[in-house]
Amino acid sequence: MLHSTEPLDRFYSVIPAGGIGSRLWPLSRADAPKFLHDLTGSGQTLLRATWDRLAPLSGEQRIMVVTGRAHRAAVEEQLPELADCNVVLESEPRESTAAIGLAAAILEKREPGVIIGSFAADHVIKGAAQFRHAVAEAVTAADAGYIVTIGIQPTEPAVGFGYIKTAGTLNIDGAASALSVDSFVEKPDMSTAQDYLASGNYFWNAGMFIARADRLLEEIGAAEPALLAGLLELAEAWDTPRRGAVVDRVWPRLKKIAIDYSVAEPVAARGKLAVIPGQFDWDDVGDFASIAKIHANGRKRDLAILGEGARVLADSSSGIVVSHTGRMIALIGVEDIVVVDTPDALLITTSANAQKVKAVVDALKLSGSTDVL
Amino acid sequence: MLHSTEPLDRFYSVIPAGGIGSRLWPLSRADAPKFLHDLTGSGQTLLRATWDRLAPLSGEQRIMVVTGRAHRAAVEEQLPELADCNVVLESEPRESTAAIGLAAAILEKREPGVIIGSFAADHVIKGAAQFRHAVAEAVTAADAGYIVTIGIQPTEPAVGFGYIKTAGTLNIDGAASALSVDSFVEKPDMSTAQDYLASGNYFWNAGMFIARADRLLEEIGAAEPALLAGLLELAEAWDTPRRGAVVDRVWPRLKKIAIDYSVAEPVAARGKLAVIPGQFDWDDVGDFASIAKIHANGRKRDLAILGEGARVLADSSSGIVVSHTGRMIALIGVEDIVVVDTPDALLITTSANAQKVKAVVDALKLSGSTDVL
């Protein structure tokens, strides 16, 4: 079955398409979030690539997208196959437990016993066969009652990702590689990351969660009973004329909490969280250094250039240029530089400082320069 | 007499306003050359500041500007006091011997015995009293028959300037500090520049030449007789209705040669070139590193910002930002950076690479990207 191209049994994909991607400012904006950009030079937005990756696993009619009202038109333009009933619009952001939990509650009501898999709209994955392999095992483990995540086999001591610490094999039928999760750990320093890599017991946390919808809701309820009650009330009304009124009343009051804290960590602590090691290439494309790295793979030039009609003149400079203006950009002797040129804002930094871009966004907010956010 | 504010006797200022300033691209352009920019933040263009510096020395009615036809309107806008008869327009650039020699020939014909001083339109000078002092001595030495330059007392081992090597005092009445020039030397490397500074016998070559017009023409004739003949023919016709026809015929055939090579070096070799040590601050503002240095003086911040309405958000970054677009420019962790942001072109380099900007202009010419030149 592993090399089948048939959809996986009872499986439903959920794509939360929410985050702006502040560390990718000024490319990513409130009105042009990260998932609507082509960051790999493939010609596809990250959202569209995510759809194309998931469609063979669940079927096109079984992909639900949770996104903000402001992004509805852009999402539907990217995903013309997306069924109306599978668009869940947030009136305001309420974090991942509410977003994924609402999808789970709606789908469980429509189709009891459904298994959902939640995958970020703005990550990059290479290796379709390996991805399918991992998701298939995850679905099997989920069917056995586990909350399941897919951990990425580290290829370097990355300091930009969170890690999953494993605790031993689980011996699940049909999910031979499933391991028990000991705990989730935050982004490490370089020395710790090197220890993690050497130990072989740590995986990158890609934020992928696969579970029976009923089990996921059960775990949300165990940690956040009021939040679960709200989700069930929303789901009850969702496919009825009462949806709008209930959303207006209930959604804005839901607790904002990441699913990592509400579900993943407590469940791991009780030994009920499984991880499937993913053997595919994965990147969260979290900052411009990451984009530069993706573009350097398989190319010999040191300077990555993104943007249609980019005009770049560079000597020995290295790094990445993102050009959205068509202006002539001349670089002389700048190493590991990051240049992002947009009509109203220009960012210049280095790969080593790429993580700090979020601080610029925060500073711009504080200084009231919201016109460029 | 040194502290007088009266014009110097028989003195005429000549301002060749020609060079584009390629190392200041994309700020300086063919249609917006360096001398039309305010590079010091004073609110004045370099040309206007040059005028204001010279007017007290020669009188406003005795300043001649030699410039390209394309810049006539801009020059006249900057210098409303400039007399029509003192505008010398070049139909095409023919280098400094032709430009300064034509001014000398015209002025000598109008006023035999005149002493001219030629000063670049795009340098920065601080210290009006010291400047006047030096020019006054230079005029005295010129009256005694010398070709005179003003050398700048070095304050650091600069590698971006040419140097003047001195050979001893000249004992000229009224020009006590005049020294004989041994030779002109090209831009040195750092070690040589340190030796020059330590020896005390070297001055920076600021390209200032003061001479009796008849003596200057005589020296041009000694080195380039055909060029002198052309200049005299032009001068003969200049203030007559024949000017246009003679210019069209003669000017394009004049030899292109810098006055440093045609006059200064041969005259120095014969011991007839005098240098007056200038005690004022001088900079040729030749590249963006030089502009950054000028702006750092007297200011405590490390990042110089030029441009009206500039919006710059920077952390510990240092260097210079020139903003002509009003866009938000965010800098994170870039040291000694040079950013020049114009509507159609963006330059990013470092202070250490600032001299290489000319190579970009050359490359843009070669690649046919003349729209941004």
mmCIF file of C-alpha atoms in Angstrom, chain B residues 16-306:
data_model
loop_
_atom_site.group_PDB
_atom_site.id
_atom_site.type_symbol
_atom_site.label_atom_id
_atom_site.label_comp_id
_atom_site.label_asym_id
_atom_site.label_seq_id
_atom_site.Cartn_x
_atom_site.Cartn_y
_atom_site.Cartn_z
ATOM 1 C CA PRO B 16 35.222 73.623 -14.198
ATOM 2 C CA ALA B 17 31.932 71.836 -13.514
ATOM 3 C CA GLY B 18 32.254 68.708 -15.534
ATOM 4 C CA GLY B 19 32.696 65.280 -14.003
ATOM 5 C CA ILE B 20 29.712 63.068 -13.321
ATOM 6 C CA GLY B 21 31.246 61.425 -10.252
ATOM 7 C CA SER B 22 30.847 57.803 -11.310
ATOM 8 C CA ARG B 23 31.934 56.491 -7.948
ATOM 9 C CA LEU B 24 28.847 58.139 -6.509
ATOM 10 C CA TRP B 25 26.386 56.224 -8.703
ATOM 11 C CA PRO B 26 23.416 55.878 -8.491
ATOM 12 C CA LEU B 27 23.249 59.230 -6.770
ATOM 13 C CA SER B 28 25.360 60.971 -9.390
ATOM 14 C CA ARG B 29 24.114 60.483 -12.929
ATOM 15 C CA ALA B 30 24.744 61.908 -16.353
ATOM 16 C CA ASP B 31 21.803 64.244 -15.786
ATOM 17 C CA ALA B 32 22.524 64.825 -12.092
ATOM 18 C CA PRO B 33 26.301 65.051 -11.716
ATOM 19 C CA LYS B 34 28.034 65.173 -8.374
ATOM 20 C CA PHE B 35 28.385 68.968 -8.242
ATOM 21 C CA LEU B 36 24.594 69.354 -8.278
ATOM 22 C CA HIS B 37 24.176 67.311 -5.070
ATOM 23 C CA ASP B 38 24.244 68.289 -1.437
ATOM 24 C CA LEU B 39 26.589 65.645 -0.079
ATOM 25 C CA THR B 40 27.349 67.283 3.247
ATOM 26 C CA GLY B 41 23.854 67.800 4.562
ATOM 27 C CA SER B 42 24.436 71.554 4.503
ATOM 28 C CA GLY B 43 21.389 72.211 2.356
ATOM 29 C CA GLN B 44 23.667 73.496 -0.429
ATOM 30 C CA THR B 45 24.849 71.775 -3.562
ATOM 31 C CA LEU B 46 28.623 71.394 -3.853
ATOM 32 C CA LEU B 47 28.587 73.848 -6.765
ATOM 33 C CA ARG B 48 26.786 76.500 -4.742
ATOM 34 C CA ALA B 49 29.161 75.995 -1.802
ATOM 35 C CA THR B 50 32.109 76.397 -4.187
ATOM 36 C CA TRP B 51 30.632 79.640 -5.490
ATOM 37 C CA ASP B 52 30.084 80.977 -1.981
ATOM 38 C CA ARG B 53 33.682 80.141 -1.088
ATOM 39 C CA LEU B 54 35.123 81.900 -4.143
ATOM 40 C CA ALA B 55 32.880 84.942 -4.380
ATOM 41 C CA PRO B 56 34.668 86.830 -1.573
ATOM 42 C CA LEU B 57 38.057 86.130 -3.186
ATOM 43 C CA SER B 58 37.365 87.289 -6.721
ATOM 44 C CA GLY B 59 34.008 89.041 -6.523
ATOM 45 C CA GLU B 60 30.780 87.594 -7.924
ATOM 46 C CA GLN B 61 31.287 89.238 -11.291
ATOM 47 C CA ARG B 62 34.642 87.528 -11.645
ATOM 48 C CA ILE B 63 33.726 83.844 -11.460
ATOM 49 C CA MET B 64 33.666 81.851 -14.694
ATOM 50 C CA VAL B 65 31.970 78.458 -14.892
ATOM 51 C CA VAL B 66 32.903 75.942 -17.573
ATOM 52 C CA THR B 67 30.258 73.251 -17.898
ATOM 53 C CA GLY B 68 28.425 71.013 -20.362
ATOM 54 C CA ARG B 69 25.534 72.337 -22.423
ATOM 55 C CA ALA B 70 23.230 69.815 -20.736
ATOM 56 C CA HIS B 71 23.890 71.358 -17.324
ATOM 57 C CA ARG B 72 23.407 75.007 -18.258
ATOM 58 C CA ALA B 73 19.927 75.357 -16.754
ATOM 59 C CA ALA B 74 20.844 73.553 -13.540
ATOM 60 C CA VAL B 75 24.013 75.629 -13.126
ATOM 61 C CA GLU B 76 22.180 78.892 -13.708
ATOM 62 C CA GLU B 77 19.493 77.875 -11.242
ATOM 63 C CA GLN B 78 22.163 77.207 -8.639
ATOM 64 C CA LEU B 79 24.078 80.391 -9.433
ATOM 65 C CA PRO B 80 21.623 83.159 -10.297
ATOM 66 C CA GLU B 81 24.427 85.729 -9.809
ATOM 67 C CA LEU B 82 26.537 84.143 -12.548
ATOM 68 C CA ALA B 83 27.055 86.674 -15.372
ATOM 69 C CA ASP B 84 26.042 85.462 -18.859
ATOM 70 C CA CYS B 85 29.473 86.312 -20.224
ATOM 71 C CA ASN B 86 31.038 84.046 -17.592
ATOM 72 C CA VAL B 87 29.239 80.872 -18.669
ATOM 73 C CA VAL B 88 31.437 78.777 -20.942
ATOM 74 C CA LEU B 89 29.510 75.862 -22.391
ATOM 75 C CA GLU B 90 31.252 72.797 -23.705
ATOM 76 C CA SER B 91 29.501 71.114 -26.615
ATOM 77 C CA GLU B 92 31.264 67.950 -25.529
ATOM 78 C CA PRO B 93 33.794 67.141 -22.784
ATOM 79 C CA ARG B 94 37.442 67.782 -23.815
ATOM 80 C CA GLU B 95 39.213 67.296 -20.455
ATOM 81 C CA SER B 96 40.716 69.867 -18.129
ATOM 82 C CA THR B 97 43.476 71.424 -20.254
ATOM 83 C CA ALA B 98 40.900 72.519 -22.845
ATOM 84 C CA ALA B 99 38.359 73.630 -20.233
ATOM 85 C CA ILE B 100 40.726 75.655 -18.050
ATOM 86 C CA GLY B 101 42.842 76.780 -21.013
ATOM 87 C CA LEU B 102 39.803 78.184 -22.802
ATOM 88 C CA ALA B 103 38.830 80.122 -19.696
ATOM 89 C CA ALA B 104 42.397 81.457 -19.454
ATOM 90 C CA ALA B 105 42.457 82.477 -23.110
ATOM 91 C CA ILE B 106 39.087 84.230 -22.967
ATOM 92 C CA LEU B 107 39.969 86.074 -19.746
ATOM 93 C CA GLU B 108 43.473 87.041 -20.900
ATOM 94 C CA LYS B 109 41.991 88.535 -24.036
ATOM 95 C CA ARG B 110 39.399 90.468 -22.073
ATOM 96 C CA GLU B 111 41.790 91.540 -19.360
ATOM 97 C CA PRO B 112 45.502 91.104 -20.015
ATOM 98 C CA GLY B 113 47.489 90.232 -16.874
ATOM 99 C CA VAL B 114 44.578 88.501 -15.151
ATOM 100 C CA ILE B 115 45.424 85.785 -12.593
ATOM 101 C CA ILE B 116 43.107 82.824 -12.655
ATOM 102 C CA GLY B 117 42.486 80.178 -10.064
ATOM 103 C CA SER B 118 40.775 76.971 -11.043
ATOM 104 C CA PHE B 119 38.851 75.098 -8.344
ATOM 105 C CA ALA B 120 36.760 71.938 -8.733
ATOM 106 C CA ALA B 121 33.013 72.394 -8.437
ATOM 107 C CA ASP B 122 32.538 69.291 -6.321
ATOM 108 C CA HIS B 123 34.992 69.341 -3.437
ATOM 109 C CA VAL B 124 34.293 70.086 0.207
ATOM 110 C CA ILE B 125 36.328 72.657 2.119
ATOM 111 C CA LYS B 126 36.045 73.843 5.700
ATOM 112 C CA GLY B 127 37.955 76.857 6.974
ATOM 113 C CA ALA B 128 37.219 79.964 4.927
ATOM 114 C CA ALA B 129 39.991 82.072 6.499
ATOM 115 C CA GLN B 130 42.667 79.453 5.892
ATOM 116 C CA PHE B 131 41.422 78.957 2.352
ATOM 117 C CA ARG B 132 41.608 82.672 1.641
ATOM 118 C CA HIS B 133 45.067 82.804 3.168
ATOM 119 C CA ALA B 134 46.307 80.049 0.866
ATOM 120 C CA VAL B 135 44.706 81.496 -2.264
ATOM 121 C CA ALA B 136 46.129 84.945 -1.481
ATOM 122 C CA GLU B 137 49.645 83.521 -1.242
ATOM 123 C CA ALA B 138 49.048 81.508 -4.399
ATOM 124 C CA VAL B 139 47.997 84.635 -6.280
ATOM 125 C CA THR B 140 51.178 86.394 -5.157
ATOM 126 C CA ALA B 141 53.316 83.466 -6.278
ATOM 127 C CA ALA B 142 51.418 83.328 -9.574
ATOM 128 C CA ASP B 143 52.073 87.018 -10.119
ATOM 129 C CA ALA B 144 55.761 86.224 -9.757
ATOM 130 C CA GLY B 145 55.442 83.876 -12.733
ATOM 131 C CA TYR B 146 54.933 80.528 -11.068
ATOM 132 C CA ILE B 147 52.270 78.020 -11.888
ATOM 133 C CA VAL B 148 50.878 77.457 -8.406
ATOM 134 C CA THR B 149 48.903 74.719 -6.747
ATOM 135 C CA ILE B 150 47.516 74.524 -3.245
ATOM 136 C CA GLY B 151 48.478 71.312 -1.489
ATOM 137 C CA ILE B 152 46.525 70.012 1.449
ATOM 138 C CA GLN B 153 48.359 69.176 4.650
ATOM 139 C CA PRO B 154 47.629 65.448 5.127
ATOM 140 C CA THR B 155 45.886 64.483 8.365
ATOM 141 C CA GLU B 156 45.995 60.733 7.771
ATOM 142 C CA PRO B 157 47.680 58.269 5.399
ATOM 143 C CA ALA B 158 44.966 58.523 2.736
ATOM 144 C CA VAL B 159 45.215 56.138 -0.211
ATOM 145 C CA GLY B 160 42.425 57.736 -2.219
ATOM 146 C CA PHE B 161 44.273 60.934 -3.178
ATOM 147 C CA GLY B 162 47.246 61.796 -5.331
ATOM 148 C CA TYR B 163 50.170 63.510 -3.558
ATOM 149 C CA ILE B 164 52.482 66.448 -4.256
ATOM 150 C CA LYS B 165 56.129 65.955 -3.299
ATOM 151 C CA THR B 166 57.847 69.185 -2.256
ATOM 152 C CA ALA B 167 61.471 70.166 -2.771
ATOM 153 C CA GLY B 168 62.213 73.238 -0.628
ATOM 154 C CA THR B 169 61.188 76.801 0.055
ATOM 155 C CA LEU B 170 60.958 79.323 -2.751
ATOM 156 C CA ASN B 171 61.332 82.597 -0.839
ATOM 157 C CA ILE B 172 58.689 84.483 -2.784
ATOM 158 C CA ASP B 173 57.813 87.926 -1.435
ATOM 159 C CA GLY B 174 54.295 87.802 0.029
ATOM 160 C CA ALA B 175 54.108 84.032 -0.317
ATOM 161 C CA ALA B 176 56.295 82.947 2.563
ATOM 162 C CA SER B 177 54.978 79.404 2.736
ATOM 163 C CA ALA B 178 55.472 78.654 -0.966
ATOM 164 C CA LEU B 179 57.461 75.519 -1.650
ATOM 165 C CA SER B 180 58.920 74.163 -4.831
ATOM 166 C CA VAL B 181 57.194 71.079 -6.220
ATOM 167 C CA ASP B 182 59.451 68.144 -6.945
ATOM 168 C CA SER B 183 56.793 65.971 -8.564
ATOM 169 C CA PHE B 184 53.224 64.752 -8.524
ATOM 170 C CA VAL B 185 52.696 61.158 -7.404
ATOM 171 C CA GLU B 186 49.730 58.857 -7.959
ATOM 172 C CA LYS B 187 47.509 57.386 -5.241
ATOM 173 C CA PRO B 188 49.860 55.364 -3.000
ATOM 174 C CA ASP B 189 49.308 52.119 -1.120
ATOM 175 C CA MET B 190 48.847 52.326 2.647
ATOM 176 C CA SER B 191 52.466 51.725 3.582
ATOM 177 C CA THR B 192 53.673 54.384 1.129
ATOM 178 C CA ALA B 193 50.967 56.776 2.344
ATOM 179 C CA GLN B 194 52.231 56.292 5.905
ATOM 180 C CA ASP B 195 55.757 57.122 4.771
ATOM 181 C CA TYR B 196 54.465 60.251 2.994
ATOM 182 C CA LEU B 197 52.620 61.374 6.103
ATOM 183 C CA ALA B 198 55.662 60.770 8.346
ATOM 184 C CA SER B 199 58.084 62.593 6.046
ATOM 185 C CA GLY B 200 56.178 65.881 6.104
ATOM 186 C CA ASN B 201 57.240 66.544 2.503
ATOM 187 C CA TYR B 202 54.008 65.446 0.851
ATOM 188 C CA PHE B 203 50.682 67.193 0.383
ATOM 189 C CA TRP B 204 47.386 66.000 -1.002
ATOM 190 C CA ASN B 205 46.777 67.106 -4.561
ATOM 191 C CA ALA B 206 43.461 68.938 -4.537
ATOM 192 C CA GLY B 207 43.636 69.846 -8.218
ATOM 193 C CA MET B 208 43.717 73.576 -7.540
ATOM 194 C CA PHE B 209 45.771 75.609 -10.017
ATOM 195 C CA ILE B 210 46.503 79.313 -9.810
ATOM 196 C CA ALA B 211 48.485 81.138 -12.495
ATOM 197 C CA ARG B 212 48.697 84.266 -14.575
ATOM 198 C CA ALA B 213 46.549 83.431 -17.576
ATOM 199 C CA ASP B 214 49.371 84.329 -19.963
ATOM 200 C CA ARG B 215 51.789 82.045 -18.114
ATOM 201 C CA LEU B 216 49.322 79.168 -18.127
ATOM 202 C CA LEU B 217 48.759 79.569 -21.860
ATOM 203 C CA GLU B 218 52.485 79.735 -22.407
ATOM 204 C CA GLU B 219 52.935 76.405 -20.599
ATOM 205 C CA ILE B 220 50.062 74.797 -22.488
ATOM 206 C CA GLY B 221 51.721 75.956 -25.700
ATOM 207 C CA ALA B 222 55.079 74.552 -24.668
ATOM 208 C CA ALA B 223 53.563 71.106 -24.192
ATOM 209 C CA GLU B 224 50.687 71.129 -26.675
ATOM 210 C CA PRO B 225 51.141 73.816 -29.336
ATOM 211 C CA ALA B 226 48.163 72.687 -31.456
ATOM 212 C CA LEU B 227 45.922 72.744 -28.449
ATOM 213 C CA LEU B 228 47.064 76.265 -27.576
ATOM 214 C CA ALA B 229 46.434 77.408 -31.137
ATOM 215 C CA GLY B 230 42.886 76.086 -30.945
ATOM 216 C CA LEU B 231 42.291 77.786 -27.611
ATOM 217 C CA LEU B 232 43.562 81.143 -28.931
ATOM 218 C CA GLU B 233 41.360 80.829 -32.018
ATOM 219 C CA LEU B 234 38.355 80.127 -29.803
ATOM 220 C CA ALA B 235 39.180 83.067 -27.530
ATOM 221 C CA GLU B 236 39.623 85.399 -30.487
ATOM 222 C CA ALA B 237 36.096 84.575 -31.684
ATOM 223 C CA TRP B 238 34.464 84.135 -28.301
ATOM 224 C CA ASP B 239 33.013 87.577 -27.727
ATOM 225 C CA THR B 240 32.022 87.974 -31.373
ATOM 226 C CA PRO B 241 29.192 86.643 -33.576
ATOM 227 C CA ARG B 242 31.630 84.061 -34.959
ATOM 228 C CA ARG B 243 31.754 82.149 -31.656
ATOM 229 C CA GLY B 244 29.292 79.407 -32.640
ATOM 230 C CA ALA B 245 30.934 78.582 -35.936
ATOM 231 C CA VAL B 246 34.439 78.539 -34.484
ATOM 232 C CA VAL B 247 33.363 76.409 -31.513
ATOM 233 C CA ASP B 248 31.703 73.888 -33.816
ATOM 234 C CA ARG B 249 34.834 73.660 -35.920
ATOM 235 C CA VAL B 250 37.626 73.877 -33.330
ATOM 236 C CA TRP B 251 36.388 72.518 -29.988
ATOM 237 C CA PRO B 252 35.702 68.899 -31.049
ATOM 238 C CA ARG B 253 39.254 68.579 -32.401
ATOM 239 C CA LEU B 254 41.079 69.761 -29.293
ATOM 240 C CA LYS B 255 43.302 67.161 -27.693
ATOM 241 C CA LYS B 256 41.829 65.590 -24.568
ATOM 242 C CA ILE B 257 44.444 65.802 -21.855
ATOM 243 C CA ALA B 258 44.310 66.501 -18.135
ATOM 244 C CA ILE B 259 46.054 69.699 -17.058
ATOM 245 C CA ASP B 260 48.050 67.613 -14.579
ATOM 246 C CA TYR B 261 49.842 65.976 -17.507
ATOM 247 C CA SER B 262 50.012 68.902 -19.965
ATOM 248 C CA VAL B 263 51.131 71.560 -17.521
ATOM 249 C CA ALA B 264 51.632 70.556 -13.902
ATOM 250 C CA GLU B 265 54.065 67.668 -14.265
ATOM 251 C CA PRO B 266 56.329 69.220 -16.948
ATOM 252 C CA VAL B 267 56.431 72.558 -15.120
ATOM 253 C CA ALA B 268 57.254 70.817 -11.848
ATOM 254 C CA ALA B 269 60.075 68.985 -13.586
ATOM 255 C CA ARG B 270 61.513 72.366 -14.589
ATOM 256 C CA GLY B 271 61.243 73.717 -11.041
ATOM 257 C CA LYS B 272 58.632 76.335 -11.924
ATOM 258 C CA LEU B 273 55.701 74.875 -10.010
ATOM 259 C CA ALA B 274 54.997 76.265 -6.550
ATOM 260 C CA VAL B 275 52.795 74.754 -3.880
ATOM 261 C CA ILE B 276 51.138 76.671 -1.085
ATOM 262 C CA PRO B 277 50.383 74.410 1.882
ATOM 263 C CA GLY B 278 46.670 74.670 2.698
ATOM 264 C CA GLN B 279 45.763 74.377 6.356
ATOM 265 C CA PHE B 280 42.034 74.015 5.738
ATOM 266 C CA ASP B 281 39.964 70.799 5.780
ATOM 267 C CA TRP B 282 39.496 69.443 2.304
ATOM 268 C CA ASP B 283 37.884 66.371 0.800
ATOM 269 C CA ASP B 284 37.167 65.494 -2.796
ATOM 270 C CA VAL B 285 34.094 63.503 -1.657
ATOM 271 C CA GLY B 286 35.177 60.957 -4.198
ATOM 272 C CA ASP B 287 33.143 58.031 -2.969
ATOM 273 C CA PHE B 288 30.498 57.085 -0.437
ATOM 274 C CA ALA B 289 33.093 56.160 2.195
ATOM 275 C CA SER B 290 34.287 59.741 2.004
ATOM 276 C CA ILE B 291 30.739 61.048 2.432
ATOM 277 C CA ALA B 292 30.237 58.750 5.410
ATOM 278 C CA LYS B 293 33.437 60.088 6.960
ATOM 279 C CA ILE B 294 32.357 63.693 6.494
ATOM 280 C CA HIS B 295 29.043 62.971 8.177
ATOM 281 C CA ALA B 296 30.646 61.058 11.049
ATOM 282 C CA ASN B 297 32.692 64.153 11.985
ATOM 283 C CA GLY B 298 31.034 65.881 14.862
ATOM 284 C CA ARG B 299 28.214 63.392 15.122
ATOM 285 C CA LYS B 300 28.058 60.534 17.550
ATOM 286 C CA ARG B 301 25.872 58.121 15.653
ATOM 287 C CA ASP B 302 27.635 55.584 13.501
ATOM 288 C CA LEU B 303 25.120 55.546 10.674
ATOM 289 C CA ALA B 304 25.006 58.608 8.432
ATOM 290 C CA ILE B 305 21.642 59.258 6.787
ATOM 291 C CA LEU B 306 21.233 61.548 3.789
#
